[in-house]
Short mmCIF file of C-alpha atoms in Angstrom, two decimals:
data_model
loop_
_atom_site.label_atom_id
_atom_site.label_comp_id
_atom_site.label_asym_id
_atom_site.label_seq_id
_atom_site.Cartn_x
_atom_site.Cartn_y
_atom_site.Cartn_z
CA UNK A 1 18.39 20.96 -16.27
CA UNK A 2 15.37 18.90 -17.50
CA UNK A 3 13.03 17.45 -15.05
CA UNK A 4 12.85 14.06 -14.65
CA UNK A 5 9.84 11.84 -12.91
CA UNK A 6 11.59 10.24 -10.03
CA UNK A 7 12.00 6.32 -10.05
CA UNK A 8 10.45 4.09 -7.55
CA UNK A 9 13.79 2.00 -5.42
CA UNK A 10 12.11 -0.53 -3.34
CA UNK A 11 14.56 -2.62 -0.87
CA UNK A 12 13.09 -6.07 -0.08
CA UNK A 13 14.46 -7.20 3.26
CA UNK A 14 16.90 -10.19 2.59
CA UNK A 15 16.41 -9.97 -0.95
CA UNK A 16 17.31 -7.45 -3.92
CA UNK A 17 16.97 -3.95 -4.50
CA UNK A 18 13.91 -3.15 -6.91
CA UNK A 19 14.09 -0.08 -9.08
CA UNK A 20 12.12 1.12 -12.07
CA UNK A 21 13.58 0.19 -15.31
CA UNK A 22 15.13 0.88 -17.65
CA UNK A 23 18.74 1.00 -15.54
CA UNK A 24 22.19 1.84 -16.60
CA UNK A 25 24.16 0.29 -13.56
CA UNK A 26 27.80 2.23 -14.08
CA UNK A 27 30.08 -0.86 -11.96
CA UNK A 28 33.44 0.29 -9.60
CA UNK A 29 35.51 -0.83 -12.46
CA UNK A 30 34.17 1.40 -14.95
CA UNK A 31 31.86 -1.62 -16.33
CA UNK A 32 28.41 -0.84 -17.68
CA UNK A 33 25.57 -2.82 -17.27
CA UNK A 34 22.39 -1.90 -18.68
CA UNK A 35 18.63 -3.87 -18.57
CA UNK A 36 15.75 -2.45 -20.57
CA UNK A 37 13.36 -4.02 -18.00
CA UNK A 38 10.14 -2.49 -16.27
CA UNK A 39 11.82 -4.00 -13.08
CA UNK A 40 15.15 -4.78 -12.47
CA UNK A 41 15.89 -6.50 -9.26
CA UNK A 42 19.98 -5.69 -8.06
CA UNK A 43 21.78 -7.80 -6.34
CA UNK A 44 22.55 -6.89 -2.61
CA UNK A 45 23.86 -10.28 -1.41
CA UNK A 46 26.80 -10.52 -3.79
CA UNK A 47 25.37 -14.42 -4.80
CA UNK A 48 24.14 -13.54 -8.05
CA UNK A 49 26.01 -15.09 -10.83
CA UNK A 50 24.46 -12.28 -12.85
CA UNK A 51 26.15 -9.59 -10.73
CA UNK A 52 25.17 -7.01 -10.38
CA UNK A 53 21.71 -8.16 -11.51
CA UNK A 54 20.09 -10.60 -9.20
CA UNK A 55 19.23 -14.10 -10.09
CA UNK A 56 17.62 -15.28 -6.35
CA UNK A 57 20.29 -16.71 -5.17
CA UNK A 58 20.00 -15.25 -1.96
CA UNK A 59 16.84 -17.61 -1.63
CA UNK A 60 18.64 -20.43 -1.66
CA UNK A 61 20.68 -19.44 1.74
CA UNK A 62 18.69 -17.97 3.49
CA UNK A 63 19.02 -18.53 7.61
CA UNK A 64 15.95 -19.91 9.12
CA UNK A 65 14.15 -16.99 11.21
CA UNK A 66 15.66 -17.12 15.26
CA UNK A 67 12.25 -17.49 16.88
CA UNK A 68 11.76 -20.37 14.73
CA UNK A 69 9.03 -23.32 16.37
CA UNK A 70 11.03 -25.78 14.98
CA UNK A 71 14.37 -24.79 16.43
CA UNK A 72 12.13 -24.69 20.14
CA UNK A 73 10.93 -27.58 19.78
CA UNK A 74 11.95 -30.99 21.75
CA UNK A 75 12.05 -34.01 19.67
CA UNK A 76 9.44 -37.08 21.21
CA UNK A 77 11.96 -39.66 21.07
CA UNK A 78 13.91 -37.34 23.71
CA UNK A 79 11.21 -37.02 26.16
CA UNK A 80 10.93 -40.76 26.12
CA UNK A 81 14.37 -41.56 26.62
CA UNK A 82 14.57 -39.23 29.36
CA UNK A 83 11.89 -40.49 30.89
CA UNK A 84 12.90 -43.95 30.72
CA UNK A 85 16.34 -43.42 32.54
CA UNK A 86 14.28 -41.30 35.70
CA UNK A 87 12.69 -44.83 36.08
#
């Protein structure tokens, strides 16, 4: 058995899987996909239209985060209004 350096696999949250290139990506279906790359990001969202490989397209749905400001906040025109009818 020949030693190998082991690869760096970084997972970015809501995003791709980052490993040290170059990759041979063996698919379910016996499908081979390979990428010469430094970096190759893979697909974890199942958006990609480069599947396995990722293209970003899990940037493009992203959900806003929960605690969000915006989501908390009240619009002014509803203050007013609600205002108005107490009068």
């Amino acid at each position: 058995m020949t030693a190998r350096e082991a690869r760096i696999v970084r997972v970015v949250p809501n995003g791709p899987i980052l490993v040290e290139g170059p990759v041979c990506i063996e698919l379910p279906d016996g499908a081979v996909v390979e990428s010469d790359r430094f970096m190759v990001a893979i697909c974890t969202c199942r958006r990609s239209k480069n599947y396995p490989l990722c293209d970003t397209s899990h940037r493009r749905r992203q959900k806003p985060p929960a605690d969000s400001s915006a989501q908390n906040a009240v619009p002014q025109n509803a203050v007013s209004q609600s205002a108005a009818t107490q009068n």
